[in-house]
PDB file of C-alpha atoms in Angstrom:
ATOM      1  CA  GLU A1069      -8.840  13.191  12.128  1.00  0.00           C
ATOM      2  CA  VAL A1070      -7.424  12.048   8.758  1.00  0.00           C
ATOM      3  CA  GLN A1071      -9.576  10.589   6.423  1.00  0.00           C
ATOM      4  CA  LEU A1072      -9.384   9.411   2.792  1.00  0.00           C
ATOM      5  CA  VAL A1073     -12.390   8.391   0.613  1.00  0.00           C
ATOM      6  CA  GLU A1074     -12.212   6.876  -2.781  1.00  0.00           C
ATOM      7  CA  SER A1075     -14.871   6.873  -5.352  1.00  0.00           C
ATOM      8  CA  GLY A1076     -15.469   6.843  -9.225  1.00  0.00           C
ATOM      9  CA  GLY A1077     -14.957   3.189  -9.515  1.00  0.00           C
ATOM     10  CA  GLY A1078     -17.251   0.755 -11.592  1.00  0.00           C
ATOM     11  CA  LEU A1079     -17.822  -1.402 -14.629  1.00  0.00           C
ATOM     12  CA  VAL A1080     -15.747  -0.056 -17.921  1.00  0.00           C
ATOM     13  CA  GLN A1081     -15.258  -1.861 -21.192  1.00  0.00           C
ATOM     14  CA  PRO A1082     -11.737  -2.484 -22.497  1.00  0.00           C
ATOM     15  CA  GLY A1083     -10.206   0.483 -23.968  1.00  0.00           C
ATOM     16  CA  GLY A1084     -12.238   2.739 -21.811  1.00  0.00           C
ATOM     17  CA  SER A1085     -11.675   5.795 -19.543  1.00  0.00           C
ATOM     18  CA  LEU A1086     -12.500   6.316 -15.587  1.00  0.00           C
ATOM     19  CA  ARG A1087     -11.861   8.924 -13.228  1.00  0.00           C
ATOM     20  CA  LEU A1088     -11.216   8.055  -9.490  1.00  0.00           C
ATOM     21  CA  SER A1089     -11.224  10.624  -6.880  1.00  0.00           C
ATOM     22  CA  CYS A1090     -10.147  10.558  -3.482  1.00  0.00           C
ATOM     23  CA  THR A1091     -11.736  13.273  -1.057  1.00  0.00           C
ATOM     24  CA  THR A1092      -9.622  14.099   1.954  1.00  0.00           C
ATOM     25  CA  SER A1093      -9.928  15.291   5.214  1.00  0.00           C
ATOM     26  CA  GLY A1094      -7.573  16.337   8.026  1.00  0.00           C
ATOM     27  CA  PHE A1095      -4.708  17.319   6.104  1.00  0.00           C
ATOM     28  CA  ILE A1096      -3.487  19.203   3.145  1.00  0.00           C
ATOM     29  CA  VAL A1097      -2.979  16.967  -0.089  1.00  0.00           C
ATOM     30  CA  SER A1098      -0.516  19.377  -1.660  1.00  0.00           C
ATOM     31  CA  GLY A1099       1.649  19.150   1.447  1.00  0.00           C
ATOM     32  CA  ASN A1100       2.011  15.527   1.272  1.00  0.00           C
ATOM     33  CA  TYR A1101       3.078  12.853  -0.745  1.00  0.00           C
ATOM     34  CA  MET A1102       0.176  11.017  -2.321  1.00  0.00           C
ATOM     35  CA  SER A1103      -0.104   7.698  -4.196  1.00  0.00           C
ATOM     36  CA  TRP A1104      -2.243   5.425  -5.706  1.00  0.00           C
ATOM     37  CA  VAL A1105      -1.959   1.649  -4.775  1.00  0.00           C
ATOM     38  CA  ARG A1106      -3.947  -1.212  -6.243  1.00  0.00           C
ATOM     39  CA  GLN A1107      -4.880  -4.803  -5.462  1.00  0.00           C
ATOM     40  CA  ALA A1108      -6.344  -7.226  -8.033  1.00  0.00           C
ATOM     41  CA  PRO A1109      -8.657  -9.595  -6.845  1.00  0.00           C
ATOM     42  CA  GLY A1110      -7.034 -12.319  -4.779  1.00  0.00           C
ATOM     43  CA  LYS A1111      -3.395 -10.756  -5.506  1.00  0.00           C
ATOM     44  CA  GLY A1112      -1.423  -8.563  -3.385  1.00  0.00           C
ATOM     45  CA  LEU A1113      -0.748  -4.818  -3.354  1.00  0.00           C
ATOM     46  CA  GLU A1114       0.885  -2.971  -6.166  1.00  0.00           C
ATOM     47  CA  TRP A1115       2.009   0.658  -6.161  1.00  0.00           C
ATOM     48  CA  VAL A1116       0.479   2.765  -9.331  1.00  0.00           C
ATOM     49  CA  SER A1117       1.327   6.105  -8.845  1.00  0.00           C
ATOM     50  CA  THR A1118       2.945   8.949  -6.590  1.00  0.00           C
ATOM     51  CA  ILE A1119       2.335  12.745  -6.898  1.00  0.00           C
ATOM     52  CA  TYR A1120       5.255  14.495  -4.319  1.00  0.00           C
ATOM     53  CA  SER A1121       4.340  17.465  -2.661  1.00  0.00           C
ATOM     54  CA  GLY A1122       6.309  19.710  -5.141  1.00  0.00           C
ATOM     55  CA  GLY A1123       3.922  18.561  -7.990  1.00  0.00           C
ATOM     56  CA  THR A1124       6.445  15.785  -9.537  1.00  0.00           C
ATOM     57  CA  THR A1125       4.573  12.681 -10.607  1.00  0.00           C
ATOM     58  CA  TYR A1126       5.795   9.014 -11.176  1.00  0.00           C
ATOM     59  CA  TYR A1127       4.190   6.017 -12.325  1.00  0.00           C
ATOM     60  CA  ALA A1128       4.651   2.089 -12.345  1.00  0.00           C
ATOM     61  CA  ASP A1129       5.743   0.682 -15.970  1.00  0.00           C
ATOM     62  CA  SER A1130       2.435  -1.288 -16.224  1.00  0.00           C
ATOM     63  CA  VAL A1131       0.323   2.099 -16.293  1.00  0.00           C
ATOM     64  CA  GLU A1132       2.754   4.863 -17.663  1.00  0.00           C
ATOM     65  CA  GLY A1133       1.272   6.656 -20.386  1.00  0.00           C
ATOM     66  CA  ARG A1134      -2.137   5.572 -19.977  1.00  0.00           C
ATOM     67  CA  PHE A1135      -2.829   6.774 -16.004  1.00  0.00           C
ATOM     68  CA  THR A1136      -2.246  10.508 -14.760  1.00  0.00           C
ATOM     69  CA  ILE A1137      -2.228  11.355 -11.269  1.00  0.00           C
ATOM     70  CA  SER A1138      -3.256  14.938 -10.121  1.00  0.00           C
ATOM     71  CA  ARG A1139      -4.313  17.097  -7.511  1.00  0.00           C
ATOM     72  CA  ALA A1140      -6.966  19.920  -7.050  1.00  0.00           C
ATOM     73  CA  ASP A1141      -5.853  21.981  -3.994  1.00  0.00           C
ATOM     74  CA  SER A1142      -8.690  23.876  -3.932  1.00  0.00           C
ATOM     75  CA  LYS A1143     -10.953  20.850  -3.145  1.00  0.00           C
ATOM     76  CA  ASN A1144      -8.123  18.805  -1.286  1.00  0.00           C
ATOM     77  CA  THR A1145      -8.834  16.282  -3.886  1.00  0.00           C
ATOM     78  CA  LEU A1146      -6.373  13.500  -5.474  1.00  0.00           C
ATOM     79  CA  TYR A1147      -7.447  12.017  -8.893  1.00  0.00           C
ATOM     80  CA  LEU A1148      -6.481   9.308 -10.863  1.00  0.00           C
ATOM     81  CA  HIS A1149      -7.371   9.444 -14.670  1.00  0.00           C
ATOM     82  CA  MET A1150      -7.141   6.218 -16.352  1.00  0.00           C
ATOM     83  CA  ASN A1151      -7.276   5.597 -19.977  1.00  0.00           C
ATOM     84  CA  SER A1152      -6.941   2.760 -22.284  1.00  0.00           C
ATOM     85  CA  LEU A1153      -8.104   0.476 -19.573  1.00  0.00           C
ATOM     86  CA  ARG A1154      -7.236  -3.234 -19.945  1.00  0.00           C
ATOM     87  CA  PRO A1155      -8.816  -6.495 -18.253  1.00  0.00           C
ATOM     88  CA  GLU A1156      -5.301  -6.547 -15.967  1.00  0.00           C
ATOM     89  CA  ASP A1157      -6.225  -3.204 -14.694  1.00  0.00           C
ATOM     90  CA  THR A1158      -9.133  -4.707 -12.791  1.00  0.00           C
ATOM     91  CA  ALA A1159      -8.457  -3.896  -8.910  1.00  0.00           C
ATOM     92  CA  VAL A1160      -9.538  -2.122  -5.861  1.00  0.00           C
ATOM     93  CA  TYR A1161      -7.904   1.207  -6.154  1.00  0.00           C
ATOM     94  CA  TYR A1162      -6.447   2.648  -3.037  1.00  0.00           C
ATOM     95  CA  CYS A1163      -5.457   6.242  -2.311  1.00  0.00           C
ATOM     96  CA  ALA A1164      -2.731   6.515   0.403  1.00  0.00           C
ATOM     97  CA  ARG A1165      -0.693   9.568   2.252  1.00  0.00           C
ATOM     98  CA  GLY A1166       2.516   8.896   3.334  1.00  0.00           C
ATOM     99  CA  GLY A1167       6.225  10.254   2.836  1.00  0.00           C
ATOM    100  CA  LEU A1168       8.591   7.200   2.469  1.00  0.00           C
ATOM    101  CA  THR A1169       5.770   5.169   4.189  1.00  0.00           C
ATOM    102  CA  PRO A1170       2.234   5.344   3.120  1.00  0.00           C
ATOM    103  CA  ARG A1171       0.610   5.671   6.515  1.00  0.00           C
ATOM    104  CA  ASP A1172      -3.270   6.432   6.110  1.00  0.00           C
ATOM    105  CA  TRP A1173      -5.373   4.658   3.261  1.00  0.00           C
ATOM    106  CA  GLY A1174      -8.844   5.025   2.104  1.00  0.00           C
ATOM    107  CA  GLN A1175     -11.258   1.926   1.994  1.00  0.00           C
ATOM    108  CA  GLY A1176     -10.677   1.628  -1.767  1.00  0.00           C
ATOM    109  CA  THR A1177     -12.830   1.635  -4.891  1.00  0.00           C
ATOM    110  CA  LEU A1178     -13.411  -1.231  -7.284  1.00  0.00           C
ATOM    111  CA  VAL A1179     -12.392  -1.009 -11.099  1.00  0.00           C
ATOM    112  CA  THR A1180     -13.925  -3.656 -13.267  1.00  0.00           C
ATOM    113  CA  VAL A1181     -12.574  -3.784 -16.734  1.00  0.00           C
ATOM    114  CA  SER A1182     -14.527  -6.119 -18.824  1.00  0.00           C
ATOM    115  CA  SER A1183     -16.848  -6.586 -22.072  1.00  0.00           C
TER     116      SER A1183
ATOM    117  CA  GLN B 175      10.899  -3.706  -9.916  1.00  0.00           C
ATOM    118  CA  SER B 176      10.063  -7.395  -8.170  1.00  0.00           C
ATOM    119  CA  ALA B 177       7.982  -7.705  -5.218  1.00  0.00           C
ATOM    120  CA  LEU B 178       9.635  -8.522  -1.829  1.00  0.00           C
ATOM    121  CA  THR B 179       9.274 -12.057  -1.209  1.00  0.00           C
ATOM    122  CA  GLN B 180       7.278 -13.561   1.646  1.00  0.00           C
ATOM    123  CA  PRO B 181       6.175 -16.659   2.968  1.00  0.00           C
ATOM    124  CA  ALA B 182       2.637 -17.784   1.681  1.00  0.00           C
ATOM    125  CA  SER B 183       1.416 -18.650   4.830  1.00  0.00           C
ATOM    126  CA  VAL B 184       2.157 -18.674   8.515  1.00  0.00           C
ATOM    127  CA  SER B 185       0.191 -20.474  11.287  1.00  0.00           C
ATOM    128  CA  GLY B 186       0.280 -20.743  15.115  1.00  0.00           C
ATOM    129  CA  SER B 187      -1.678 -21.341  18.201  1.00  0.00           C
ATOM    130  CA  PRO B 188      -3.116 -18.942  20.394  1.00  0.00           C
ATOM    131  CA  GLY B 189      -0.357 -17.151  22.965  1.00  0.00           C
ATOM    132  CA  GLN B 190       2.474 -18.390  20.444  1.00  0.00           C
ATOM    133  CA  ALA B 191       4.953 -16.159  18.600  1.00  0.00           C
ATOM    134  CA  ILE B 192       5.338 -15.966  14.990  1.00  0.00           C
ATOM    135  CA  THR B 193       7.739 -14.306  12.885  1.00  0.00           C
ATOM    136  CA  ILE B 194       7.172 -13.347   9.057  1.00  0.00           C
ATOM    137  CA  SER B 195       9.894 -12.786   6.821  1.00  0.00           C
ATOM    138  CA  CYS B 196      10.276 -10.219   3.919  1.00  0.00           C
ATOM    139  CA  THR B 197      13.438 -10.573   1.732  1.00  0.00           C
ATOM    140  CA  GLY B 198      14.467  -8.071  -0.985  1.00  0.00           C
ATOM    141  CA  THR B 199      17.611  -6.747  -1.895  1.00  0.00           C
ATOM    142  CA  SER B 200      20.485  -4.188  -1.178  1.00  0.00           C
ATOM    143  CA  ARG B 201      18.327  -1.745  -3.382  1.00  0.00           C
ATOM    144  CA  ASP B 202      15.289  -1.753  -1.282  1.00  0.00           C
ATOM    145  CA  VAL B 203      15.208  -3.525   2.210  1.00  0.00           C
ATOM    146  CA  GLY B 204      18.874  -3.589   2.470  1.00  0.00           C
ATOM    147  CA  GLY B 205      19.617  -0.022   1.416  1.00  0.00           C
ATOM    148  CA  TYR B 206      16.917   1.964   3.650  1.00  0.00           C
ATOM    149  CA  ASN B 207      15.599   1.866   7.136  1.00  0.00           C
ATOM    150  CA  TYR B 208      11.977   2.412   5.440  1.00  0.00           C
ATOM    151  CA  VAL B 209      10.306  -0.977   5.917  1.00  0.00           C
ATOM    152  CA  SER B 210       6.870  -1.148   6.763  1.00  0.00           C
ATOM    153  CA  TRP B 211       4.342  -3.713   7.578  1.00  0.00           C
ATOM    154  CA  TYR B 212       0.314  -3.538   7.025  1.00  0.00           C
ATOM    155  CA  GLN B 213      -2.342  -5.728   8.173  1.00  0.00           C
ATOM    156  CA  GLN B 214      -4.947  -6.482   5.886  1.00  0.00           C
ATOM    157  CA  TYR B 215      -8.561  -8.018   6.950  1.00  0.00           C
ATOM    158  CA  PRO B 216     -10.746  -9.295   3.632  1.00  0.00           C
ATOM    159  CA  GLY B 217     -12.547  -6.513   2.020  1.00  0.00           C
ATOM    160  CA  LYS B 218     -10.731  -3.993   4.284  1.00  0.00           C
ATOM    161  CA  ALA B 219      -8.024  -1.506   3.704  1.00  0.00           C
ATOM    162  CA  PRO B 220      -4.441  -2.079   4.853  1.00  0.00           C
ATOM    163  CA  LYS B 221      -3.595  -0.776   8.463  1.00  0.00           C
ATOM    164  CA  LEU B 222      -0.032   0.242   9.093  1.00  0.00           C
ATOM    165  CA  MET B 223       1.475  -1.838  11.855  1.00  0.00           C
ATOM    166  CA  ILE B 224       5.029  -1.261  11.590  1.00  0.00           C
ATOM    167  CA  TYR B 225       6.908   1.719   9.982  1.00  0.00           C
ATOM    168  CA  GLU B 226      10.878   2.458   9.648  1.00  0.00           C
ATOM    169  CA  VAL B 227      11.691  -1.254  10.491  1.00  0.00           C
ATOM    170  CA  SER B 228      10.639  -1.219  14.097  1.00  0.00           C
ATOM    171  CA  ASN B 229       8.278   1.742  14.780  1.00  0.00           C
ATOM    172  CA  ARG B 230       4.651   1.151  15.476  1.00  0.00           C
ATOM    173  CA  PRO B 231       2.200   3.941  15.264  1.00  0.00           C
ATOM    174  CA  SER B 232       0.406   4.919  18.050  1.00  0.00           C
ATOM    175  CA  GLY B 233      -2.541   2.684  18.984  1.00  0.00           C
ATOM    176  CA  VAL B 234      -0.724  -0.491  17.479  1.00  0.00           C
ATOM    177  CA  SER B 235      -0.440  -3.341  20.140  1.00  0.00           C
ATOM    178  CA  ASP B 236       3.237  -3.726  21.316  1.00  0.00           C
ATOM    179  CA  ARG B 237       2.616  -7.656  20.453  1.00  0.00           C
ATOM    180  CA  PHE B 238       3.867  -6.498  17.123  1.00  0.00           C
ATOM    181  CA  SER B 239       7.645  -5.826  16.753  1.00  0.00           C
ATOM    182  CA  GLY B 240       9.982  -5.285  13.597  1.00  0.00           C
ATOM    183  CA  PHE B 241      13.453  -6.193  12.745  1.00  0.00           C
ATOM    184  CA  LYS B 242      15.655  -6.218   9.759  1.00  0.00           C
ATOM    185  CA  SER B 243      18.988  -7.540   9.054  1.00  0.00           C
ATOM    186  CA  GLY B 244      20.834  -7.308   5.905  1.00  0.00           C
ATOM    187  CA  ASN B 245      18.275  -7.573   3.029  1.00  0.00           C
ATOM    188  CA  THR B 246      15.632  -9.603   5.254  1.00  0.00           C
ATOM    189  CA  ALA B 247      13.267  -7.798   7.384  1.00  0.00           C
ATOM    190  CA  SER B 248      10.922  -9.547   9.703  1.00  0.00           C
ATOM    191  CA  LEU B 249       7.600  -8.891  11.659  1.00  0.00           C
ATOM    192  CA  THR B 250       7.202 -10.844  14.953  1.00  0.00           C
ATOM    193  CA  ILE B 251       3.417 -11.268  16.703  1.00  0.00           C
ATOM    194  CA  SER B 252       4.024 -12.250  20.204  1.00  0.00           C
ATOM    195  CA  GLY B 253       0.986 -13.574  22.238  1.00  0.00           C
ATOM    196  CA  LEU B 254      -0.939 -14.622  19.071  1.00  0.00           C
ATOM    197  CA  GLN B 255      -4.842 -13.773  19.206  1.00  0.00           C
ATOM    198  CA  ALA B 256      -7.605 -14.906  16.922  1.00  0.00           C
ATOM    199  CA  GLU B 257      -8.185 -11.350  15.739  1.00  0.00           C
ATOM    200  CA  ASP B 258      -4.522 -11.435  14.362  1.00  0.00           C
ATOM    201  CA  GLU B 259      -5.810 -13.545  11.706  1.00  0.00           C
ATOM    202  CA  ALA B 260      -5.164 -11.586   8.519  1.00  0.00           C
ATOM    203  CA  ASP B 261      -2.931 -11.018   5.645  1.00  0.00           C
ATOM    204  CA  TYR B 262       0.128  -9.194   5.976  1.00  0.00           C
ATOM    205  CA  TYR B 263       2.256  -7.051   3.651  1.00  0.00           C
ATOM    206  CA  CYS B 264       5.597  -5.826   4.033  1.00  0.00           C
ATOM    207  CA  SER B 265       6.799  -2.722   1.992  1.00  0.00           C
ATOM    208  CA  SER B 266      10.059  -0.993   1.221  1.00  0.00           C
ATOM    209  CA  TYR B 267      11.321   2.587  -0.003  1.00  0.00           C
ATOM    210  CA  ILE B 268      13.366   2.135  -3.426  1.00  0.00           C
ATOM    211  CA  ASN B 269      13.745   5.455  -4.750  1.00  0.00           C
ATOM    212  CA  THR B 270      12.214   8.859  -5.855  1.00  0.00           C
ATOM    213  CA  ALA B 271      10.834   7.258  -9.044  1.00  0.00           C
ATOM    214  CA  THR B 272       9.622   4.181  -7.618  1.00  0.00           C
ATOM    215  CA  PRO B 273       8.726   5.184  -3.991  1.00  0.00           C
ATOM    216  CA  TYR B 274       7.284   1.743  -2.827  1.00  0.00           C
ATOM    217  CA  VAL B 275       7.602  -1.965  -3.154  1.00  0.00           C
ATOM    218  CA  PHE B 276       5.162  -4.440  -1.447  1.00  0.00           C
ATOM    219  CA  GLY B 277       5.915  -7.816  -0.538  1.00  0.00           C
ATOM    220  CA  THR B 278       3.810 -10.723  -1.779  1.00  0.00           C
ATOM    221  CA  GLY B 279       1.908 -11.078   1.250  1.00  0.00           C
ATOM    222  CA  THR B 280       1.666 -13.604   4.015  1.00  0.00           C
ATOM    223  CA  LYS B 281      -1.605 -15.194   5.430  1.00  0.00           C
ATOM    224  CA  VAL B 282      -1.381 -15.833   8.858  1.00  0.00           C
ATOM    225  CA  THR B 283      -3.998 -18.574  10.490  1.00  0.00           C
ATOM    226  CA  VAL B 284      -4.618 -18.925  14.398  1.00  0.00           C
ATOM    227  CA  LEU B 285      -4.951 -22.740  14.773  1.00  0.00           C
TER     228      LEU B 285
END
């Protein structure tokens, strides 16, 4: 059974940093396209970042230069390193597995950026 | 990349059929057959309901169907049930550097 579990969210001050983790089971992270998608309170879904199976990474313009997606193959885990956080980064962050369609999603972890 | 356009809300009575539209451009919805639809209950993760325009994952009711014409995709829910009340989002592949764009979301209300 495919499972994705996010962790690492919390309250952080503007300008701060946070690392989100997505622990997986039932599949090999390095063999899949893995993404982070976020949802601000009361808002829609927004693609944040993707790491392809070959290791190439891409980011939305809104997080380019501040966020870094990575994976630990030995732990079958996906990460999102977030720096220079802004209030507008406040959202539930989901990790998702999929090729050209995000198929499997975690339950999400809430990141709140506020002083 | 702008979000795909969906109606903010759609409603229907139990047993009726409703259709949700998702309008994009030739660079996304119109350019690829990688349109998907997600159902989301409050406080829960999105659930894939339709992929590649009209395919249903295993376990999804056949009351859900998808279609695409030009730059507009649509999701039809037939035989509307109380459990269908949720938010629905469409998504389309764009390109390698921006793999996904999502719709603005539609709240479905069962009257």
